[in-house]
């Protein structure tokens, strides 16, 4: 569903590819709601981390981290990974057996976080129905906090940072 290339602070000089994978995701938009197939299990996900080897050119799976919902947005952030999982924004760090959740902001957006863009300590996130929210990462407190929120609801499909103060969104 999403992917990003990251160099972790713990392993400088190595490139990793993080890919989000959905499990038990059932998409049936053609049938009426009362006739849609019911999934056997609720949709879940996995964040798979691969190391990019230069010689020979191939991907090696490092580990997979289970998550309770599919992740639809990933972004590199200060040698870590930002993941948009449902309505939450999480910050992950490299661990030996899985990715380690360092901090989380639950309810970062009202509906579904579908895009992330960052610069410095600022993080812009797009919601599928409610436009753009600006968050800031406080390093000393290891905390994500909302700084500003767009008051006009827009159905965001993607966003892009133009500079430290400006973001462009597509709706």
CSV table of N, CA and C in Angstrom, one decimal:
chain,number,residue,atom,x,y,z
A,1,UNK,N,0.8,-1.2,0.0
A,1,UNK,CA,0.0,0.0,0.0
A,1,UNK,C,0.8,1.3,0.0
A,2,UNK,N,2.0,1.2,0.7
A,2,UNK,CA,2.9,2.4,0.7
A,2,UNK,C,4.3,1.9,0.9
A,3,UNK,N,5.3,2.8,0.6
A,3,UNK,CA,6.7,2.4,0.8
A,3,UNK,C,7.6,3.6,0.9
A,4,UNK,N,8.7,3.4,1.5
A,4,UNK,CA,9.7,4.5,1.6
A,4,UNK,C,11.1,3.9,1.8
A,5,UNK,N,12.1,4.7,1.4
A,5,UNK,CA,13.5,4.3,1.6
A,5,UNK,C,14.0,5.1,2.8
A,6,UNK,N,14.7,4.4,3.7
A,6,UNK,CA,15.2,5.1,4.9
A,6,UNK,C,16.6,4.6,5.3
A,7,UNK,N,17.4,5.5,5.8
A,7,UNK,CA,18.6,5.2,6.5
A,7,UNK,C,18.4,5.4,8.0
A,8,UNK,N,18.5,4.4,8.8
A,8,UNK,CA,18.3,4.5,10.2
A,8,UNK,C,19.5,5.1,10.9
A,9,UNK,N,19.3,5.8,12.0
A,9,UNK,CA,20.4,6.4,12.7
A,9,UNK,C,21.4,5.3,13.3
A,10,UNK,N,20.8,4.2,13.6
A,10,UNK,CA,21.6,3.1,14.2
A,10,UNK,C,22.5,2.4,13.1
A,11,UNK,N,22.1,2.5,11.9
A,11,UNK,CA,22.9,1.8,10.8
A,11,UNK,C,23.2,2.7,9.6
A,12,UNK,N,24.0,3.7,9.9
A,12,UNK,CA,24.3,4.7,8.8
A,12,UNK,C,25.0,4.0,7.6
A,13,UNK,N,24.8,4.5,6.4
A,13,UNK,CA,25.4,3.9,5.2
A,13,UNK,C,24.6,2.7,4.6
A,14,UNK,N,23.6,2.3,5.3
A,14,UNK,CA,22.8,1.2,4.8
A,14,UNK,C,21.4,1.7,4.4
A,15,UNK,N,21.0,1.3,3.3
A,15,UNK,CA,19.6,1.7,2.8
A,15,UNK,C,18.6,0.6,3.1
A,16,UNK,N,17.5,1.0,3.6
A,16,UNK,CA,16.4,0.0,3.9
A,16,UNK,C,15.2,0.5,3.1
A,17,UNK,N,14.4,-0.5,2.7
A,17,UNK,CA,13.1,-0.3,2.1
A,17,UNK,C,12.0,-0.7,3.0
A,18,UNK,N,11.1,0.1,3.4
A,18,UNK,CA,10.0,-0.2,4.3
A,18,UNK,C,8.7,-0.3,3.4
A,19,UNK,N,8.0,-1.4,3.4
A,19,UNK,CA,6.8,-1.5,2.6
A,19,UNK,C,5.6,-1.9,3.5
A,20,UNK,N,4.5,-1.3,3.3
A,20,UNK,CA,3.3,-1.7,4.1
A,20,UNK,C,2.5,-2.7,3.3
A,21,UNK,N,2.0,-3.7,3.9
A,21,UNK,CA,1.2,-4.8,3.3
A,21,UNK,C,-0.1,-4.9,4.0
A,22,UNK,N,-1.2,-5.1,3.3
A,22,UNK,CA,-2.5,-5.3,3.9
A,22,UNK,C,-2.8,-6.8,4.0
A,23,UNK,N,-3.5,-7.2,5.1
A,23,UNK,CA,-3.9,-8.6,5.3
A,23,UNK,C,-5.4,-8.6,5.5
A,24,UNK,N,-6.1,-9.5,4.9
A,24,UNK,CA,-7.5,-9.7,5.0
A,24,UNK,C,-8.3,-8.5,4.6
A,25,UNK,N,-7.8,-7.7,3.6
A,25,UNK,CA,-8.5,-6.5,3.1
A,25,UNK,C,-9.4,-7.0,2.0
A,26,UNK,N,-10.7,-6.7,2.2
A,26,UNK,CA,-11.7,-7.0,1.2
A,26,UNK,C,-12.3,-5.7,0.6
A,27,UNK,N,-12.1,-5.6,-0.7
A,27,UNK,CA,-12.6,-4.4,-1.4
A,27,UNK,C,-13.7,-4.9,-2.3
A,28,UNK,N,-14.9,-4.5,-2.1
A,28,UNK,CA,-16.0,-4.8,-2.9
A,28,UNK,C,-16.9,-3.6,-3.0
A,29,UNK,N,-16.7,-2.8,-4.0
A,29,UNK,CA,-17.4,-1.5,-4.2
A,29,UNK,C,-18.5,-1.7,-5.2
A,30,UNK,N,-18.6,-2.8,-5.9
A,30,UNK,CA,-19.6,-3.0,-6.9
A,30,UNK,C,-20.9,-3.5,-6.4
A,31,UNK,N,-20.9,-4.3,-5.3
A,31,UNK,CA,-22.2,-4.9,-4.8
A,31,UNK,C,-22.8,-3.9,-3.8
A,32,UNK,N,-24.2,-4.0,-3.7
A,32,UNK,CA,-24.9,-3.1,-2.7
A,32,UNK,C,-24.4,-3.4,-1.3
A,33,UNK,N,-24.4,-2.5,-0.4
A,33,UNK,CA,-23.8,-2.7,0.9
A,33,UNK,C,-24.4,-3.9,1.7
A,34,UNK,N,-25.7,-4.2,1.5
A,34,UNK,CA,-26.3,-5.4,2.2
A,34,UNK,C,-25.9,-6.7,1.6
A,35,UNK,N,-25.3,-6.7,0.4
A,35,UNK,CA,-24.9,-8.0,-0.2
A,35,UNK,C,-23.4,-8.1,-0.3
A,36,UNK,N,-22.6,-7.2,0.3
A,36,UNK,CA,-21.1,-7.4,0.2
A,36,UNK,C,-20.7,-8.5,1.1
A,37,UNK,N,-19.6,-9.2,0.6
A,37,UNK,CA,-19.0,-10.3,1.3
A,37,UNK,C,-18.4,-9.8,2.6
A,38,UNK,N,-18.6,-10.5,3.7
A,38,UNK,CA,-18.1,-10.1,5.0
A,38,UNK,C,-16.7,-10.8,5.2
A,39,UNK,N,-15.7,-10.1,5.6
A,39,UNK,CA,-14.4,-10.7,5.7
A,39,UNK,C,-14.4,-11.6,6.9
A,40,UNK,N,-13.6,-12.7,6.8
A,40,UNK,CA,-13.5,-13.7,7.9
A,40,UNK,C,-12.8,-13.0,9.1
A,41,UNK,N,-11.8,-12.2,8.8
A,41,UNK,CA,-11.0,-11.5,9.9
A,41,UNK,C,-11.0,-10.0,9.6
A,42,UNK,N,-10.9,-9.2,10.6
A,42,UNK,CA,-10.8,-7.7,10.3
A,42,UNK,C,-9.5,-7.4,9.6
A,43,UNK,N,-9.5,-6.4,8.8
A,43,UNK,CA,-8.3,-6.0,8.0
A,43,UNK,C,-7.1,-5.6,9.0
A,44,UNK,N,-6.0,-6.1,8.7
A,44,UNK,CA,-4.8,-5.9,9.5
A,44,UNK,C,-3.7,-5.5,8.5
A,45,UNK,N,-2.5,-5.4,9.0
A,45,UNK,CA,-1.4,-5.1,8.2
A,45,UNK,C,0.0,-5.5,8.7
A,46,UNK,N,1.0,-5.2,7.9
A,46,UNK,CA,2.3,-5.5,8.3
A,46,UNK,C,3.3,-4.5,7.7
A,47,UNK,N,4.3,-4.1,8.4
A,47,UNK,CA,5.4,-3.3,7.9
A,47,UNK,C,6.6,-4.2,7.6
A,48,UNK,N,6.9,-4.4,6.4
A,48,UNK,CA,8.1,-5.2,6.1
A,48,UNK,C,9.3,-4.4,5.8
A,49,UNK,N,10.4,-4.8,6.4
A,49,UNK,CA,11.6,-4.0,6.2
A,49,UNK,C,12.7,-4.8,5.5
A,50,UNK,N,13.2,-4.3,4.4
A,50,UNK,CA,14.2,-5.0,3.6
A,50,UNK,C,15.4,-4.1,3.5
A,51,UNK,N,16.6,-4.8,3.5
A,51,UNK,CA,17.8,-4.1,3.3
A,51,UNK,C,18.2,-4.2,1.8
A,52,UNK,N,18.6,-3.0,1.3
A,52,UNK,CA,19.0,-3.0,-0.1
A,52,UNK,C,20.5,-3.3,-0.3
A,53,UNK,N,20.8,-4.4,-0.8
A,53,UNK,CA,22.2,-4.8,-1.0
A,53,UNK,C,22.6,-4.4,-2.4
A,54,UNK,N,23.8,-3.8,-2.5
A,54,UNK,CA,24.3,-3.3,-3.7
A,54,UNK,C,24.9,-4.5,-4.6
A,55,UNK,N,25.6,-5.4,-3.9
A,55,UNK,CA,26.2,-6.5,-4.7
A,55,UNK,C,25.8,-7.8,-4.0
A,56,UNK,N,25.2,-8.7,-4.6
A,56,UNK,CA,24.4,-8.5,-5.8
A,56,UNK,C,23.1,-7.7,-5.5
A,57,UNK,N,22.6,-7.1,-6.5
A,57,UNK,CA,21.5,-6.2,-6.4
A,57,UNK,C,20.2,-7.0,-6.0
A,58,UNK,N,19.9,-7.0,-4.7
A,58,UNK,CA,18.7,-7.7,-4.3
A,58,UNK,C,18.2,-7.2,-3.0
A,59,UNK,N,17.0,-7.5,-2.6
A,59,UNK,CA,16.4,-7.2,-1.4
A,59,UNK,C,16.4,-8.4,-0.4
A,60,UNK,N,16.8,-8.1,0.8
A,60,UNK,CA,16.8,-9.2,1.8
A,60,UNK,C,15.8,-8.7,2.9
A,61,UNK,N,14.9,-9.6,3.3
A,61,UNK,CA,13.9,-9.3,4.3
A,61,UNK,C,14.7,-9.3,5.7
A,62,UNK,N,14.5,-8.1,6.4
A,62,UNK,CA,15.1,-8.0,7.7
A,62,UNK,C,14.2,-8.5,8.8
A,63,UNK,N,12.9,-8.0,8.7
A,63,UNK,CA,11.9,-8.5,9.6
A,63,UNK,C,10.5,-7.9,9.2
A,64,UNK,N,9.4,-8.4,9.7
A,64,UNK,CA,8.1,-7.9,9.5
A,64,UNK,C,7.5,-7.6,10.8
A,65,UNK,N,6.8,-6.4,10.9
A,65,UNK,CA,6.2,-6.0,12.1
A,65,UNK,C,4.7,-6.0,11.9
A,66,UNK,N,3.9,-6.7,12.7
A,66,UNK,CA,2.5,-6.7,12.6
A,66,UNK,C,1.8,-5.5,13.1
A,67,UNK,N,0.8,-5.0,12.4
A,67,UNK,CA,0.1,-3.8,12.9
A,67,UNK,C,-1.4,-4.1,12.8
A,68,UNK,N,-2.2,-3.5,13.6
A,68,UNK,CA,-3.7,-3.8,13.7
A,68,UNK,C,-4.5,-3.3,12.6
A,69,UNK,N,-4.1,-2.4,11.8
A,69,UNK,CA,-4.8,-1.8,10.6
A,69,UNK,C,-3.8,-1.7,9.5
A,70,UNK,N,-4.3,-1.7,8.2
A,70,UNK,CA,-3.4,-1.4,7.1
A,70,UNK,C,-2.8,0.0,7.2
A,71,UNK,N,-1.6,0.1,6.8
A,71,UNK,CA,-0.9,1.4,6.7
A,71,UNK,C,-0.9,1.9,5.3
A,72,UNK,N,-1.4,3.1,5.1
A,72,UNK,CA,-1.5,3.7,3.7
A,72,UNK,C,-0.5,4.8,3.5
A,73,UNK,N,0.3,5.2,4.4
A,73,UNK,CA,1.2,6.3,4.2
A,73,UNK,C,2.5,6.0,5.0
A,74,UNK,N,3.7,6.2,4.4
A,74,UNK,CA,5.0,6.0,5.1
A,74,UNK,C,5.8,7.2,4.7
A,75,UNK,N,6.7,7.6,5.6
A,75,UNK,CA,7.6,8.8,5.3
A,75,UNK,C,8.9,8.6,6.2
A,76,UNK,N,10.0,8.9,5.6
A,76,UNK,CA,11.3,8.9,6.4
A,76,UNK,C,11.3,10.2,7.2
A,77,UNK,N,11.7,10.1,8.5
A,77,UNK,CA,11.7,11.2,9.4
A,77,UNK,C,12.9,11.1,10.4
A,78,UNK,N,13.9,11.9,10.3
A,78,UNK,CA,15.1,11.9,11.2
A,78,UNK,C,15.6,10.5,11.5
A,79,UNK,N,15.8,9.7,10.4
A,79,UNK,CA,16.4,8.4,10.6
A,79,UNK,C,15.4,7.4,11.2
A,80,UNK,N,14.2,7.7,11.1
A,80,UNK,CA,13.1,6.8,11.6
A,80,UNK,C,12.0,6.7,10.5
A,81,UNK,N,10.9,6.1,10.9
A,81,UNK,CA,9.8,5.9,9.9
A,81,UNK,C,8.5,6.4,10.5
A,82,UNK,N,7.9,7.3,9.8
A,82,UNK,CA,6.5,7.8,10.2
A,82,UNK,C,5.5,6.9,9.4
A,83,UNK,N,4.5,6.4,10.1
A,83,UNK,CA,3.5,5.5,9.5
A,83,UNK,C,2.1,6.0,9.8
A,84,UNK,N,1.3,6.2,8.8
A,84,UNK,CA,-0.1,6.5,9.0
A,84,UNK,C,-0.9,5.3,9.0
A,85,UNK,N,-1.4,4.9,10.2
A,85,UNK,CA,-2.2,3.7,10.4
A,85,UNK,C,-3.6,4.1,10.9
A,86,UNK,N,-4.6,3.9,10.0
A,86,UNK,CA,-5.9,4.4,10.4
A,86,UNK,C,-5.9,5.9,10.6
A,87,UNK,N,-6.4,6.3,11.7
A,87,UNK,CA,-6.4,7.7,12.0
A,87,UNK,C,-5.2,8.2,12.9
A,88,UNK,N,-4.2,7.3,13.1
A,88,UNK,CA,-3.1,7.5,14.0
A,88,UNK,C,-1.8,7.7,13.2
A,89,UNK,N,-0.9,8.5,13.8
A,89,UNK,CA,0.5,8.7,13.2
A,89,UNK,C,1.5,8.1,14.2
A,90,UNK,N,2.3,7.2,13.7
A,90,UNK,CA,3.3,6.5,14.6
A,90,UNK,C,4.7,6.8,14.1
A,91,UNK,N,5.6,6.8,15.0
A,91,UNK,CA,7.0,6.9,14.7
A,91,UNK,C,7.7,5.6,15.1
A,92,UNK,N,8.4,5.0,14.2
A,92,UNK,CA,9.0,3.7,14.4
A,92,UNK,C,10.6,3.9,14.3
A,93,UNK,N,11.3,3.0,15.0
A,93,UNK,CA,12.7,3.0,15.0
A,93,UNK,C,13.1,1.5,14.7
A,94,UNK,N,14.3,1.3,14.2
A,94,UNK,CA,14.8,0.0,13.9
A,94,UNK,C,15.1,-0.8,15.2
A,95,UNK,N,14.6,-2.0,15.2
A,95,UNK,CA,14.8,-3.0,16.3
A,95,UNK,C,15.5,-4.2,15.8
A,96,UNK,N,15.9,-5.1,16.6
A,96,UNK,CA,16.5,-6.4,16.2
A,96,UNK,C,15.5,-7.4,15.6
A,97,UNK,N,14.3,-7.5,16.1
A,97,UNK,CA,13.4,-8.4,15.7
A,97,UNK,C,12.1,-7.8,15.0
A,98,UNK,N,11.9,-6.5,15.2
A,98,UNK,CA,10.8,-5.8,14.6
A,98,UNK,C,11.0,-4.3,14.7
A,99,UNK,N,10.2,-3.5,14.1
A,99,UNK,CA,10.2,-2.1,14.2
A,99,UNK,C,9.7,-1.8,15.6
A,100,UNK,N,10.3,-0.8,16.3
A,100,UNK,CA,9.9,-0.4,17.6
A,100,UNK,C,9.1,0.9,17.6
A,101,UNK,N,7.9,0.9,18.2
A,101,UNK,CA,7.1,2.1,18.2
A,101,UNK,C,7.6,3.0,19.3
A,102,UNK,N,8.1,4.2,18.8
A,102,UNK,CA,8.7,5.2,19.8
A,102,UNK,C,7.7,6.2,20.3
A,103,UNK,N,6.7,6.6,19.4
A,103,UNK,CA,5.7,7.5,19.9
A,103,UNK,C,4.5,7.3,18.9
A,104,UNK,N,3.3,7.8,19.4
A,104,UNK,CA,2.1,7.7,18.6
A,104,UNK,C,1.2,8.8,18.9
A,105,UNK,N,0.5,9.3,17.9
A,105,UNK,CA,-0.5,10.3,18.1
A,105,UNK,C,-1.8,9.7,17.6
A,106,UNK,N,-2.6,9.3,18.5
A,106,UNK,CA,-3.9,8.7,18.1
A,106,UNK,C,-4.9,9.8,17.8
A,107,UNK,N,-5.6,9.6,16.7
A,107,UNK,CA,-6.6,10.6,16.3
A,107,UNK,C,-5.9,11.8,15.6
A,108,UNK,N,-4.8,11.6,15.0
A,108,UNK,CA,-4.1,12.7,14.3
A,108,UNK,C,-5.0,13.3,13.2
A,109,UNK,N,-5.8,12.5,12.6
A,109,UNK,CA,-6.8,13.0,11.7
A,109,UNK,C,-8.2,12.4,12.0
A,110,UNK,N,-9.3,13.0,11.6
A,110,UNK,CA,-10.6,12.4,12.0
A,110,UNK,C,-10.9,11.1,11.3
A,111,UNK,N,-10.5,10.9,10.0
A,111,UNK,CA,-11.0,9.7,9.3
A,111,UNK,C,-9.9,8.7,9.0
A,112,UNK,N,-9.1,9.0,8.0
A,112,UNK,CA,-8.1,8.1,7.6
A,112,UNK,C,-6.9,8.9,7.1
A,113,UNK,N,-5.7,8.7,7.7
A,113,UNK,CA,-4.5,9.3,7.3
A,113,UNK,C,-4.0,8.7,6.0
A,114,UNK,N,-4.0,9.5,4.9
A,114,UNK,CA,-3.6,8.9,3.6
A,114,UNK,C,-2.3,9.5,3.0
A,115,UNK,N,-1.7,10.5,3.6
A,115,UNK,CA,-0.5,11.1,3.1
A,115,UNK,C,0.3,11.8,4.2
A,116,UNK,N,1.6,11.7,4.1
A,116,UNK,CA,2.5,12.3,5.0
A,116,UNK,C,3.6,13.0,4.3
A,117,UNK,N,4.0,14.2,4.7
A,117,UNK,CA,5.1,15.0,4.2
A,117,UNK,C,5.8,15.7,5.3
A,118,UNK,N,7.1,15.7,5.4
A,118,UNK,CA,7.8,16.4,6.5
A,118,UNK,C,9.0,17.2,6.1
A,119,UNK,N,9.3,18.2,6.9
A,119,UNK,CA,10.5,19.0,6.8
A,119,UNK,C,10.9,19.5,8.2
A,120,UNK,N,12.1,19.3,8.5
A,120,UNK,CA,12.6,19.7,9.9
A,120,UNK,C,11.8,18.9,10.9
A,121,UNK,N,11.2,19.6,11.9
A,121,UNK,CA,10.4,19.0,12.9
A,121,UNK,C,8.9,19.1,12.6
A,122,UNK,N,8.5,19.6,11.4
A,122,UNK,CA,7.1,19.7,11.0
A,122,UNK,C,6.7,18.5,10.2
A,123,UNK,N,5.5,18.1,10.5
A,123,UNK,CA,4.9,17.0,9.8
A,123,UNK,C,3.5,17.4,9.3
A,124,UNK,N,3.3,17.3,8.0
A,124,UNK,CA,1.9,17.6,7.4
A,124,UNK,C,1.3,16.3,7.1
A,125,UNK,N,0.1,16.0,7.5
A,125,UNK,CA,-0.6,14.8,7.2
A,125,UNK,C,-2.0,15.1,6.5
A,126,UNK,N,-2.3,14.3,5.6
A,126,UNK,CA,-3.5,14.5,4.8
A,126,UNK,C,-4.6,13.5,5.3
A,127,UNK,N,-5.8,13.9,5.4
A,127,UNK,CA,-6.9,13.0,5.8
A,127,UNK,C,-7.8,12.9,4.6
A,128,UNK,N,-8.3,11.7,4.4
A,128,UNK,CA,-9.1,11.4,3.3
A,128,UNK,C,-10.4,12.2,3.2
A,129,UNK,N,-10.9,12.8,4.3
A,129,UNK,CA,-12.1,13.6,4.2
A,129,UNK,C,-11.9,15.0,4.8
A,130,UNK,N,-10.9,15.2,5.6
A,130,UNK,CA,-10.9,16.4,6.4
A,130,UNK,C,-9.7,17.3,6.2
A,131,UNK,N,-9.1,17.2,5.0
A,131,UNK,CA,-8.0,18.2,4.7
A,131,UNK,C,-6.6,17.9,5.3
A,132,UNK,N,-5.9,18.9,5.7
A,132,UNK,CA,-4.5,18.8,6.2
A,132,UNK,C,-4.4,19.2,7.6
A,133,UNK,N,-3.5,18.5,8.3
A,133,UNK,CA,-3.2,18.8,9.7
A,133,UNK,C,-1.7,19.0,9.8
A,134,UNK,N,-1.2,20.0,10.6
A,134,UNK,CA,0.2,20.2,10.8
A,134,UNK,C,0.5,19.7,12.2
A,135,UNK,N,1.5,18.8,12.3
A,135,UNK,CA,2.0,18.3,13.6
A,135,UNK,C,3.4,18.7,13.8
A,136,UNK,N,3.9,18.7,15.0
A,136,UNK,CA,5.3,19.0,15.3
A,136,UNK,C,5.8,18.0,16.2
A,137,UNK,N,7.1,17.5,16.0
A,137,UNK,CA,7.7,16.5,16.8
A,137,UNK,C,8.6,17.2,17.8
A,138,UNK,N,8.3,17.0,19.1
A,138,UNK,CA,9.1,17.6,20.2
A,138,UNK,C,10.1,16.5,20.6
A,139,UNK,N,11.4,16.7,20.2
A,139,UNK,CA,12.4,15.7,20.5
A,139,UNK,C,12.7,15.5,22.0
A,140,UNK,N,12.7,16.6,22.7
A,140,UNK,CA,13.0,16.5,24.2
A,140,UNK,C,11.9,15.7,24.9
A,141,UNK,N,10.7,15.7,24.4
A,141,UNK,CA,9.6,15.0,25.1
A,141,UNK,C,9.2,13.8,24.3
A,142,UNK,N,9.8,13.5,23.2
A,142,UNK,CA,9.5,12.4,22.3
A,142,UNK,C,7.9,12.3,22.1
A,143,UNK,N,7.4,13.5,21.6
A,143,UNK,CA,6.0,13.6,21.5
A,143,UNK,C,5.6,14.3,20.2
A,144,UNK,N,4.5,13.9,19.6
A,144,UNK,CA,3.9,14.5,18.5
A,144,UNK,C,2.7,15.4,18.9
A,145,UNK,N,2.6,16.6,18.4
A,145,UNK,CA,1.5,17.5,18.9
A,145,UNK,C,1.0,18.3,17.7
A,146,UNK,N,-0.3,18.5,17.7
A,146,UNK,CA,-1.0,19.2,16.6
A,146,UNK,C,-0.7,20.7,16.8
A,147,UNK,N,-0.3,21.4,15.7
A,147,UNK,CA,0.0,22.8,15.7
A,147,UNK,C,-1.1,23.5,15.0
A,148,UNK,N,-1.6,23.0,13.9
A,148,UNK,CA,-2.6,23.7,13.1
A,148,UNK,C,-3.4,22.7,12.3
A,149,UNK,N,-4.7,23.0,12.1
A,149,UNK,CA,-5.6,22.2,11.3
A,149,UNK,C,-6.4,23.0,10.4
A,150,UNK,N,-6.6,22.5,9.2
A,150,UNK,CA,-7.4,23.2,8.2
A,150,UNK,C,-8.9,23.2,8.6
A,151,UNK,N,-9.6,24.3,8.5
A,151,UNK,CA,-11.0,24.3,9.0
A,151,UNK,C,-11.9,24.0,7.9
A,152,UNK,N,-11.5,24.0,6.6
A,152,UNK,CA,-12.4,23.6,5.5
A,152,UNK,C,-12.2,22.2,5.2
A,153,UNK,N,-13.2,21.3,5.2
A,153,UNK,CA,-13.0,19.9,4.9
A,153,UNK,C,-12.7,19.8,3.4
A,154,UNK,N,-11.7,19.0,3.1
A,154,UNK,CA,-11.3,18.7,1.7
A,154,UNK,C,-11.0,17.3,1.6
A,155,UNK,N,-11.4,16.6,0.5
A,155,UNK,CA,-11.1,15.2,0.3
A,155,UNK,C,-9.7,15.1,-0.3
A,156,UNK,N,-8.7,15.0,0.5
A,156,UNK,CA,-7.3,14.9,0.1
A,156,UNK,C,-6.9,13.6,-0.6
A,157,UNK,N,-6.2,13.7,-1.7
A,157,UNK,CA,-5.6,12.5,-2.3
A,157,UNK,C,-4.1,12.5,-2.1
A,158,UNK,N,-3.5,13.6,-2.0
A,158,UNK,CA,-2.0,13.7,-1.8
A,158,UNK,C,-1.6,15.1,-1.3
A,159,UNK,N,-0.4,15.2,-0.8
A,159,UNK,CA,0.1,16.5,-0.5
A,159,UNK,C,1.6,16.5,-0.7
A,160,UNK,N,2.1,17.8,-0.8
A,160,UNK,CA,3.5,17.9,-1.1
A,160,UNK,C,4.0,19.2,-0.4
A,161,UNK,N,5.2,19.1,0.3
A,161,UNK,CA,5.8,20.2,1.0
A,161,UNK,C,6.4,21.1,-0.1
A,162,UNK,N,6.1,22.4,-0.1
A,162,UNK,CA,6.8,23.3,-1.0
A,162,UNK,C,8.0,24.0,-0.3
A,163,UNK,N,7.8,24.4,1.0
A,163,UNK,CA,8.9,24.9,1.8
A,163,UNK,C,8.4,24.7,3.3
A,164,UNK,N,9.2,25.3,4.2
A,164,UNK,CA,9.0,25.1,5.6
A,164,UNK,C,7.6,25.5,6.1
A,165,UNK,N,7.0,26.5,5.4
A,165,UNK,CA,5.7,27.1,5.8
A,165,UNK,C,4.6,26.8,4.9
A,166,UNK,N,4.8,26.1,3.7
A,166,UNK,CA,3.8,25.9,2.7
A,166,UNK,C,3.7,24.4,2.3
A,167,UNK,N,2.4,24.0,2.2
A,167,UNK,CA,2.1,22.7,1.6
A,167,UNK,C,1.1,22.8,0.6
A,168,UNK,N,1.2,22.0,-0.5
A,168,UNK,CA,0.2,21.9,-1.6
A,168,UNK,C,-0.5,20.6,-1.4
A,169,UNK,N,-1.8,20.7,-1.5
A,169,UNK,CA,-2.7,19.5,-1.4
A,169,UNK,C,-3.5,19.3,-2.6
A,170,UNK,N,-3.8,18.1,-3.0
A,170,UNK,CA,-4.7,17.7,-4.1
A,170,UNK,C,-6.0,17.1,-3.5
A,171,UNK,N,-7.1,17.7,-4.0
A,171,UNK,CA,-8.3,17.1,-3.5
A,171,UNK,C,-9.3,16.8,-4.7
